[in-house]
Amino acid sequence: MLGAATQTFTEMKSAVFTNLEKAALKQIVPKVNLYEEVANRISLLIDQRVYKTGDRIPSVRALSRQLKVSISTVMEAYRLMEDRGRIEVRPQSGYYVRLPLPILSEPETSAPICEPMSVSSELVTRVRRDSSNPNLLNLGAATPNPELLPLDKLSRTLAAVVRQDNSLGGDYDVPPGCEPLRVQIVRRMLQAGCTLTPDQIVITSGCQEAISLSLKAVCRSGDTVAIESPMFYGILQAIESQGLRALEIPTHPRDGISIEALANAVARQSVAACLVISNFSNPLGSCIPDANKKSLVELLAKHQIPLIEDDIYGELYFGTERPRVAKSFDRSGNVLFCSSFSKTVAPGYRVGWVAPGKFQTQVEHLKMATNLSTAVPTQMAVAKFLENGGYDHHLRRIRRIYERQVAAMTDAIGRYFPPETKVTRPSGGFVIWIELPHRVDSLELYQMAVKAGITIAPGLIFTAQQKYRNCIRLNAAFWSEKVAGAIEVLGKMAAALKK
């Protein structure tokens, strides 16, 4: 279908496009979804100034006729271009090329102090409490938008599996957990480059428990864990709760943890484990390139340091292929792979898993000692949901929406925040990391935002050090006109603090 559409593009005869436009449309672009191809090609014409700022572009119906694509495809393309800030709609008039916004720079590679630190989560408790306040607009917690989750279908599936076997809640399902669910997980792991068996999967109560069990399996109190910096505060809390110390490693906003810095760190001091969020990390949104994942696995295997890999956002990629996981390069069982369905299906079902490699016996024993088993009905409901199909269709839909919403929030930040602001460019997930001008204290901004009815996540909670004080994390999953208004308010507050 894409090939046919490409031919239609290059052979257009209509007056909608001039010869210059037709020539531009012949240029090669990467293979993408059809609506993205339409958006990219119109954007190309804007870049080449075929359409200048303020010019009207073809109407939805005209472009649909000339490209021989559906009206819905053109509308989706124009919606994407709106989110990217390339065009704007004028009621009763049409679509016009928009005045370009300032292009915000990306943050540099982080530069934490490479010394083990104790962790304190006092501020996290306060932020979490405010994030759960229904009277505040929540832009701080990295939760998926429930309106985009298949909760109705999952509820019907849960009711059906309980009706079919009402004894499901009557006993424990001791580790490794529900076999039908483990079978479905193994099938999905093939897309991430992993060939596992159901016996190599242990079901947990969410990804957070998977990580906590993995830390307990490979570390003892007082040990040091190497982590990306900044790092999701929930992982920092898990490190704190076990009496461990965090060794923060410089991290690039696109490529993730610095392999060179990690190699230097493990050569200088004793490290019990390394923990990374490999794909679309929280809070940076970074995705470790495959070559770096391979180097990471080999480096840690050489030093006999276990790697705990969190891939909870791995299915929420914006590109054409799911990124591989570090576990796919593991040849010695040294990687403990953790994930869950919390970001894609239902966080409240608390269904996660770990593929612990050579540490499976320890993880199963720890799971038994912690809470015996994960709830059986929810395990079966998720297994049946995956088995019945529709999950991939659901993922394709929410990926498109999250990509648009991340672009829209980034666009709004560029429009309303101070010019020196820097923003990450995640290629998956739904969180954005913002580096504000140095004079802006994110804790002061947080306090001002709460008074204005908005919650954000200040940068201080993503480190064991006194760093990232001028940074915040925002969640784009709930994008709306109301959120756009809140971004404008935050931008004005940041500008005021900068003075």
GROMACS .gro file of C-alpha atoms in nm, residues 69-461:
model
  393
   69VAL     CA    1  -0.575   0.856   0.004
   70SER     CA    2  -0.865   0.872   0.246
   71ILE     CA    3  -0.988   1.192   0.404
   72SER     CA    4  -0.910   1.042   0.745
   73THR     CA    5  -0.547   0.986   0.637
   74VAL     CA    6  -0.508   1.351   0.536
   75MET     CA    7  -0.677   1.469   0.857
   76GLU     CA    8  -0.442   1.251   1.061
   77ALA     CA    9  -0.146   1.396   0.868
   78TYR     CA   10  -0.261   1.754   0.924
   79ARG     CA   11  -0.324   1.681   1.292
   80LEU     CA   12   0.033   1.552   1.321
   81MET     CA   13   0.164   1.865   1.149
   82GLU     CA   14  -0.037   2.079   1.390
   83ASP     CA   15   0.118   1.893   1.683
   84ARG     CA   16   0.463   1.948   1.532
   85GLY     CA   17   0.391   2.320   1.505
   86ARG     CA   18   0.418   2.327   1.124
   87ILE     CA   19   0.062   2.437   1.040
   88GLU     CA   20  -0.241   2.588   1.209
   89VAL     CA   21  -0.611   2.567   1.135
   90ARG     CA   22  -0.816   2.882   1.088
   91PRO     CA   23  -1.190   2.825   1.138
   92GLN     CA   24  -1.397   2.856   0.819
   93SER     CA   25  -1.078   2.915   0.620
   94GLY     CA   26  -0.847   2.613   0.615
   95TYR     CA   27  -0.492   2.514   0.707
   96TYR     CA   28  -0.202   2.761   0.694
   97VAL     CA   29   0.174   2.743   0.739
   98ARG     CA   30   0.259   2.853   1.089
   99LEU     CA   31   0.532   3.091   1.201
  100PRO     CA   32   0.820   2.864   1.306
  101LEU     CA   33   0.894   2.847   1.678
  102PRO     CA   34   1.242   2.874   1.826
  103ILE     CA   35   1.412   2.534   1.816
  104LEU     CA   36   1.499   2.436   2.172
  105SER     CA   37   1.833   2.270   2.235
  106GLU     CA   38   1.865   1.932   2.402
  107PRO     CA   39   2.029   1.894   2.743
  108GLU     CA   40   2.393   1.786   2.748
  109THR     CA   41   2.517   1.456   2.891
  110SER     CA   42   2.466   1.466   3.268
  111ALA     CA   43   2.769   1.510   3.493
  112PRO     CA   44   2.699   1.357   3.836
  113ILE     CA   45   2.964   1.302   4.098
  114CYS     CA   46   3.079   0.943   4.041
  115GLU     CA   47   3.088   0.847   4.406
  116PRO     CA   48   2.844   0.615   4.592
  117MET     CA   49   2.572   0.811   4.771
  118SER     CA   50   2.301   0.727   5.024
  119VAL     CA   51   1.948   0.794   4.901
  120SER     CA   52   1.677   1.000   5.072
  121SER     CA   53   1.318   1.008   4.943
  122GLU     CA   54   1.160   1.263   5.174
  123LEU     CA   55   1.075   1.501   4.888
  124VAL     CA   56   0.936   1.212   4.679
  125THR     CA   57   0.669   1.145   4.943
  126ARG     CA   58   0.550   1.503   4.919
  127VAL     CA   59   0.544   1.502   4.537
  128ARG     CA   60   0.354   1.172   4.526
  129ARG     CA   61   0.099   1.302   4.775
  130ASP     CA   62   0.036   1.611   4.565
  131SER     CA   63   0.018   1.404   4.245
  132SER     CA   64  -0.266   1.198   4.392
  133ASN     CA   65  -0.468   1.508   4.482
  134PRO     CA   66  -0.773   1.509   4.249
  135ASN     CA   67  -0.801   1.887   4.282
  136LEU     CA   68  -0.463   1.938   4.110
  137LEU     CA   69  -0.383   1.900   3.739
  138ASN     CA   70  -0.134   1.614   3.745
  139LEU     CA   71   0.162   1.669   3.514
  140GLY     CA   72   0.413   1.518   3.755
  141ALA     CA   73   0.339   1.145   3.780
  142ALA     CA   74   0.446   0.922   3.488
  143THR     CA   75   0.112   0.744   3.462
  144PRO     CA   76  -0.060   0.642   3.137
  145ASN     CA   77  -0.383   0.810   3.034
  146PRO     CA   78  -0.665   0.574   3.146
  147GLU     CA   79  -0.880   0.700   2.858
  148LEU     CA   80  -0.632   0.535   2.621
  149LEU     CA   81  -0.622   0.200   2.801
  150PRO     CA   82  -0.840  -0.102   2.714
  151LEU     CA   83  -0.996  -0.106   3.060
  152ASP     CA   84  -1.351  -0.192   2.948
  153LYS     CA   85  -1.233  -0.486   2.740
  154LEU     CA   86  -1.004  -0.601   3.017
  155SER     CA   87  -1.287  -0.582   3.272
  156ARG     CA   88  -1.505  -0.800   3.049
  157THR     CA   89  -1.218  -1.043   3.006
  158LEU     CA   90  -1.164  -1.058   3.382
  159ALA     CA   91  -1.535  -1.127   3.440
  160ALA     CA   92  -1.530  -1.399   3.174
  161VAL     CA   93  -1.229  -1.586   3.313
  162VAL     CA   94  -1.374  -1.575   3.667
  163ARG     CA   95  -1.711  -1.704   3.542
  164GLN     CA   96  -1.536  -1.982   3.356
  165ASP     CA   97  -1.340  -2.084   3.665
  166ASN     CA   98  -1.465  -1.930   3.989
  167SER     CA   99  -1.190  -2.105   4.185
  168LEU     CA  100  -0.920  -1.876   4.042
  169GLY     CA  101  -0.916  -1.657   4.352
  170GLY     CA  102  -0.931  -1.950   4.589
  171ASP     CA  103  -0.562  -2.043   4.598
  172TYR     CA  104  -0.213  -1.905   4.559
  173ASP     CA  105  -0.027  -1.934   4.229
  174VAL     CA  106   0.325  -1.976   4.362
  175PRO     CA  107   0.627  -1.870   4.155
  176PRO     CA  108   0.695  -1.866   3.871
  177GLY     CA  109   0.325  -1.776   3.819
  178CYS     CA  110   0.044  -1.828   3.569
  179GLU     CA  111   0.175  -2.039   3.279
  180PRO     CA  112  -0.062  -1.903   3.008
  181LEU     CA  113   0.060  -1.552   3.091
  182ARG     CA  114   0.424  -1.658   3.081
  183VAL     CA  115   0.365  -1.815   2.739
  184GLN     CA  116   0.223  -1.487   2.606
  185ILE     CA  117   0.513  -1.289   2.752
  186VAL     CA  118   0.768  -1.518   2.587
  187ARG     CA  119   0.597  -1.469   2.251
  188ARG     CA  120   0.614  -1.091   2.287
  189MET     CA  121   0.978  -1.104   2.393
  190LEU     CA  122   1.067  -1.240   2.048
  191GLN     CA  123   0.997  -0.892   1.908
  192ALA     CA  124   1.258  -0.752   2.148
  193GLY     CA  125   1.522  -0.999   2.026
  194CYS     CA  126   1.489  -1.247   2.315
  195THR     CA  127   1.436  -1.621   2.285
  196LEU     CA  128   1.318  -1.741   2.625
  197THR     CA  129   1.103  -2.022   2.760
  198PRO     CA  130   0.802  -1.982   2.991
  199ASP     CA  131   1.002  -2.144   3.273
  200GLN     CA  132   1.248  -1.852   3.259
  201ILE     CA  133   0.979  -1.596   3.349
  202VAL     CA  134   0.867  -1.510   3.704
  203ILE     CA  135   0.542  -1.313   3.741
  204THR     CA  136   0.553  -1.021   3.983
  205SER     CA  137   0.320  -0.754   4.119
  206GLY     CA  138   0.427  -0.489   3.872
  207CYS     CA  139   0.770  -0.387   3.745
  208GLN     CA  140   0.860  -0.217   4.073
  209GLU     CA  141   0.845  -0.551   4.256
  210ALA     CA  142   1.046  -0.714   3.979
  211ILE     CA  143   1.320  -0.455   4.031
  212SER     CA  144   1.309  -0.483   4.410
  213LEU     CA  145   1.334  -0.864   4.395
  214SER     CA  146   1.623  -0.839   4.150
  215LEU     CA  147   1.811  -0.597   4.377
  216LYS     CA  148   1.760  -0.827   4.675
  217ALA     CA  149   1.879  -1.126   4.473
  218VAL     CA  150   2.214  -0.973   4.377
  219CYS     CA  151   2.292  -0.715   4.648
  220ARG     CA  152   2.345  -0.697   5.021
  221SER     CA  153   2.297  -0.398   5.252
  222GLY     CA  154   2.575  -0.145   5.202
  223ASP     CA  155   2.647  -0.251   4.842
  224THR     CA  156   2.677  -0.002   4.557
  225VAL     CA  157   2.447  -0.001   4.254
  226ALA     CA  158   2.552   0.184   3.936
  227ILE     CA  159   2.259   0.370   3.778
  228GLU     CA  160   2.184   0.625   3.509
  229SER     CA  161   2.163   0.986   3.619
  230PRO     CA  162   1.899   1.122   3.640
  231MET     CA  163   1.705   0.808   3.740
  232PHE     CA  164   1.337   0.736   3.812
  233TYR     CA  165   1.273   0.814   4.178
  234GLY     CA  166   1.091   0.482   4.236
  235ILE     CA  167   1.415   0.298   4.164
  236LEU     CA  168   1.603   0.533   4.396
  237GLN     CA  169   1.347   0.448   4.665
  238ALA     CA  170   1.402   0.076   4.607
  239ILE     CA  171   1.776   0.130   4.651
  240GLU     CA  172   1.717   0.332   4.969
  241SER     CA  173   1.478   0.074   5.119
  242GLN     CA  174   1.742  -0.198   5.092
  243GLY     CA  175   2.020   0.003   5.249
  244LEU     CA  176   2.213   0.027   4.921
  245ARG     CA  177   2.412   0.317   4.779
  246ALA     CA  178   2.365   0.474   4.437
  247LEU     CA  179   2.657   0.535   4.202
  248GLU     CA  180   2.527   0.780   3.941
  249ILE     CA  181   2.682   0.750   3.595
  250PRO     CA  182   2.678   1.027   3.327
  251THR     CA  183   2.388   0.974   3.089
  252HIS     CA  184   2.310   1.116   2.745
  253PRO     CA  185   1.949   1.234   2.684
  254ARG     CA  186   1.922   1.024   2.366
  255ASP     CA  187   2.175   0.741   2.399
  256GLY     CA  188   2.148   0.667   2.770
  257ILE     CA  189   2.422   0.562   3.009
  258SER     CA  190   2.783   0.638   2.916
  259ILE     CA  191   2.959   0.303   2.867
  260GLU     CA  192   3.298   0.470   2.896
  261ALA     CA  193   3.212   0.637   3.227
  262LEU     CA  194   3.064   0.313   3.360
  263ALA     CA  195   3.378   0.121   3.259
  264ASN     CA  196   3.594   0.372   3.446
  265ALA     CA  197   3.370   0.351   3.752
  266VAL     CA  198   3.366  -0.029   3.782
  267ALA     CA  199   3.744  -0.038   3.730
  268ARG     CA  200   3.795   0.198   4.025
  269GLN     CA  201   3.551   0.062   4.284
  270SER     CA  202   3.337  -0.231   4.388
  271VAL     CA  203   2.994  -0.235   4.224
  272ALA     CA  204   2.741  -0.506   4.313
  273ALA     CA  205   2.497  -0.439   4.027
  274CYS     CA  206   2.410  -0.200   3.746
  275LEU     CA  207   2.051  -0.088   3.683
  276VAL     CA  208   1.931   0.085   3.365
  277ILE     CA  209   1.602   0.170   3.196
  278SER     CA  210   1.718   0.063   2.853
  279ASN     CA  211   1.442   0.192   2.624
  280PHE     CA  212   1.277   0.537   2.663
  281SER     CA  213   1.404   0.589   3.014
  282ASN     CA  214   1.224   0.779   3.285
  283PRO     CA  215   1.286   1.073   3.311
  284LEU     CA  216   1.509   1.141   3.007
  285GLY     CA  217   1.334   0.926   2.747
  286SER     CA  218   1.675   0.801   2.627
  287CYS     CA  219   1.707   0.477   2.429
  288ILE     CA  220   2.039   0.293   2.449
  289PRO     CA  221   2.158   0.206   2.094
  290ASP     CA  222   2.194  -0.165   2.019
  291ALA     CA  223   2.573  -0.143   1.994
  292ASN     CA  224   2.586   0.020   2.338
  293LYS     CA  225   2.350  -0.242   2.483
  294LYS     CA  226   2.583  -0.514   2.359
  295SER     CA  227   2.887  -0.332   2.502
  296LEU     CA  228   2.704  -0.280   2.832
  297VAL     CA  229   2.622  -0.650   2.866
  298GLU     CA  230   2.976  -0.757   2.774
  299LEU     CA  231   3.139  -0.504   3.008
  300LEU     CA  232   2.935  -0.613   3.309
  301ALA     CA  233   2.974  -0.984   3.229
  302LYS     CA  234   3.351  -0.934   3.217
  303HIS     CA  235   3.345  -0.786   3.568
  304GLN     CA  236   3.079  -1.036   3.687
  305ILE     CA  237   2.842  -0.752   3.774
  306PRO     CA  238   2.471  -0.835   3.727
  307LEU     CA  239   2.269  -0.605   3.503
  308ILE     CA  240   1.911  -0.526   3.607
  309GLU     CA  241   1.726  -0.404   3.299
  310ASP     CA  242   1.396  -0.215   3.324
  311ASP     CA  243   1.207  -0.214   2.990
  312ILE     CA  244   0.865  -0.095   3.106
  313TYR     CA  245   0.838   0.160   2.820
  314GLY     CA  246   0.983  -0.064   2.548
  315GLU     CA  247   0.650  -0.126   2.370
  316LEU     CA  248   0.577   0.249   2.340
  317TYR     CA  249   0.819   0.325   2.056
  318PHE     CA  250   0.739   0.591   1.794
  319GLY     CA  251   0.941   0.439   1.510
  320THR     CA  252   0.871   0.140   1.287
  321GLU     CA  253   1.042  -0.129   1.498
  322ARG     CA  254   1.050  -0.222   1.864
  323PRO     CA  255   1.399  -0.159   2.002
  324ARG     CA  256   1.595  -0.461   2.118
  325VAL     CA  257   1.662  -0.513   2.486
  326ALA     CA  258   1.999  -0.563   2.653
  327LYS     CA  259   1.879  -0.909   2.759
  328SER     CA  260   1.892  -1.014   2.392
  329PHE     CA  261   2.274  -0.989   2.407
  330ASP     CA  262   2.302  -1.191   2.730
  331ARG     CA  263   2.485  -1.522   2.689
  332SER     CA  264   2.561  -1.601   3.053
  333GLY     CA  265   2.234  -1.534   3.238
  334ASN     CA  266   2.385  -1.220   3.391
  335VAL     CA  267   2.090  -0.993   3.296
  336LEU     CA  268   1.775  -0.972   3.508
  337PHE     CA  269   1.509  -0.835   3.273
  338CYS     CA  270   1.212  -0.654   3.432
  339SER     CA  271   0.890  -0.519   3.281
  340SER     CA  272   0.512  -0.503   3.321
  341PHE     CA  273   0.185  -0.411   3.152
  342SER     CA  274   0.137  -0.106   3.373
  343LYS     CA  275   0.219   0.156   3.106
  344THR     CA  276   0.029  -0.013   2.822
  345VAL     CA  277  -0.271  -0.204   2.962
  346ALA     CA  278  -0.368  -0.147   3.326
  347PRO     CA  279  -0.144  -0.016   3.606
  348GLY     CA  280  -0.401  -0.117   3.868
  349TYR     CA  281  -0.383  -0.486   3.773
  350ARG     CA  282  -0.022  -0.494   3.898
  351VAL     CA  283   0.098  -0.757   3.651
  352GLY     CA  284   0.471  -0.754   3.586
  353TRP     CA  285   0.749  -1.004   3.533
  354VAL     CA  286   1.120  -1.069   3.557
  355ALA     CA  287   1.344  -1.296   3.351
  356PRO     CA  288   1.618  -1.338   3.615
  357GLY     CA  289   1.866  -1.550   3.420
  358LYS     CA  290   2.100  -1.740   3.650
  359PHE     CA  291   1.943  -1.572   3.953
  360GLN     CA  292   1.602  -1.736   3.903
  361THR     CA  293   1.614  -1.956   4.212
  362GLN     CA  294   1.693  -1.659   4.436
  363VAL     CA  295   1.418  -1.446   4.279
  364GLU     CA  296   1.155  -1.721   4.317
  365HIS     CA  297   1.247  -1.770   4.683
  366LEU     CA  298   1.230  -1.395   4.744
  367LYS     CA  299   0.893  -1.372   4.572
  368MET     CA  300   0.759  -1.648   4.799
  369ALA     CA  301   0.897  -1.473   5.106
  370THR     CA  302   0.755  -1.135   5.000
  371ASN     CA  303   0.391  -1.208   4.909
  372LEU     CA  304   0.367  -1.570   4.786
  373SER     CA  305   0.211  -1.480   4.451
  374THR     CA  306   0.063  -1.215   4.226
  375ALA     CA  307  -0.319  -1.205   4.211
  376VAL     CA  308  -0.433  -1.497   3.994
  377PRO     CA  309  -0.748  -1.347   3.834
  378THR     CA  310  -0.561  -1.044   3.699
  379GLN     CA  311  -0.283  -1.267   3.565
  380MET     CA  312  -0.539  -1.477   3.379
  381ALA     CA  313  -0.728  -1.172   3.250
  382VAL     CA  314  -0.412  -1.019   3.100
  383ALA     CA  315  -0.312  -1.358   2.954
  384LYS     CA  316  -0.651  -1.399   2.788
  385PHE     CA  317  -0.643  -1.039   2.661
  386LEU     CA  318  -0.308  -1.103   2.492
  387GLU     CA  319  -0.419  -1.441   2.359
  388ASN     CA  320  -0.740  -1.306   2.202
  389GLY     CA  321  -0.552  -1.050   1.991
  390GLY     CA  322  -0.604  -0.678   1.965
  391TYR     CA  323  -0.308  -0.588   2.185
  392ASP     CA  324  -0.089  -0.489   1.889
  393HIS     CA  325  -0.370  -0.281   1.740
  394HIS     CA  326  -0.410  -0.110   2.077
  395LEU     CA  327  -0.036  -0.043   2.094
  396ARG     CA  328  -0.025   0.105   1.744
  397ARG     CA  329  -0.305   0.343   1.839
  398ILE     CA  330  -0.156   0.468   2.164
  399ARG     CA  331   0.192   0.501   2.011
  400ARG     CA  332   0.052   0.740   1.749
  401ILE     CA  333  -0.135   0.938   2.015
  402TYR     CA  334   0.160   0.960   2.253
  403GLU     CA  335   0.391   1.065   1.970
  404ARG     CA  336   0.155   1.349   1.880
  405GLN     CA  337   0.111   1.451   2.243
  406VAL     CA  338   0.484   1.453   2.316
  407ALA     CA  339   0.531   1.671   2.004
  408ALA     CA  340   0.246   1.901   2.111
  409MET     CA  341   0.385   1.947   2.463
  410THR     CA  342   0.735   2.009   2.327
  411ASP     CA  343   0.586   2.267   2.090
  412ALA     CA  344   0.407   2.440   2.378
  413ILE     CA  345   0.725   2.445   2.587
  414GLY     CA  346   0.905   2.615   2.299
  415ARG     CA  347   0.624   2.868   2.274
  416TYR     CA  348   0.588   2.960   2.643
  417PHE     CA  349   0.910   2.877   2.833
  418PRO     CA  350   1.219   3.102   2.856
  419PRO     CA  351   1.442   3.095   2.545
  420GLU     CA  352   1.735   2.924   2.726
  421THR     CA  353   1.515   2.621   2.808
  422LYS     CA  354   1.639   2.281   2.684
  423VAL     CA  355   1.410   1.983   2.615
  424THR     CA  356   1.472   1.615   2.548
  425ARG     CA  357   1.353   1.451   2.223
  426PRO     CA  358   1.225   1.107   2.330
  427SER     CA  359   1.150   0.856   2.054
  428GLY     CA  360   0.906   0.665   2.274
  429GLY     CA  361   0.713   0.677   2.601
  430PHE     CA  362   0.536   0.991   2.721
  431VAL     CA  363   0.767   1.179   2.959
  432ILE     CA  364   0.970   1.489   2.879
  433TRP     CA  365   1.275   1.620   3.068
  434ILE     CA  366   1.314   1.998   3.072
  435GLU     CA  367   1.629   2.185   3.167
  436LEU     CA  368   1.540   2.540   3.269
  437PRO     CA  369   1.775   2.840   3.286
  438HIS     CA  370   2.017   2.798   3.579
  439ARG     CA  371   1.854   3.074   3.784
  440VAL     CA  372   1.522   2.885   3.790
  441ASP     CA  373   1.483   2.667   4.100
  442SER     CA  374   1.249   2.378   4.015
  443LEU     CA  375   1.151   2.339   4.380
  444GLU     CA  376   1.031   2.699   4.389
  445LEU     CA  377   0.857   2.641   4.056
  446TYR     CA  378   0.695   2.329   4.204
  447GLN     CA  379   0.561   2.522   4.502
  448MET     CA  380   0.425   2.798   4.277
  449ALA     CA  381   0.267   2.540   4.046
  450VAL     CA  382   0.086   2.362   4.329
  451LYS     CA  383  -0.062   2.693   4.442
  452ALA     CA  384  -0.184   2.740   4.083
  453GLY     CA  385  -0.342   2.391   4.085
  454ILE     CA  386  -0.070   2.209   3.889
  455THR     CA  387   0.173   1.934   3.990
  456ILE     CA  388   0.512   1.876   3.828
  457ALA     CA  389   0.810   1.655   3.913
  458PRO     CA  390   1.112   1.865   4.025
  459GLY     CA  391   1.453   1.740   3.912
  460LEU     CA  392   1.585   1.693   4.266
  461ILE     CA  393   1.382   1.373   4.315
   0.00000   0.00000   0.00000
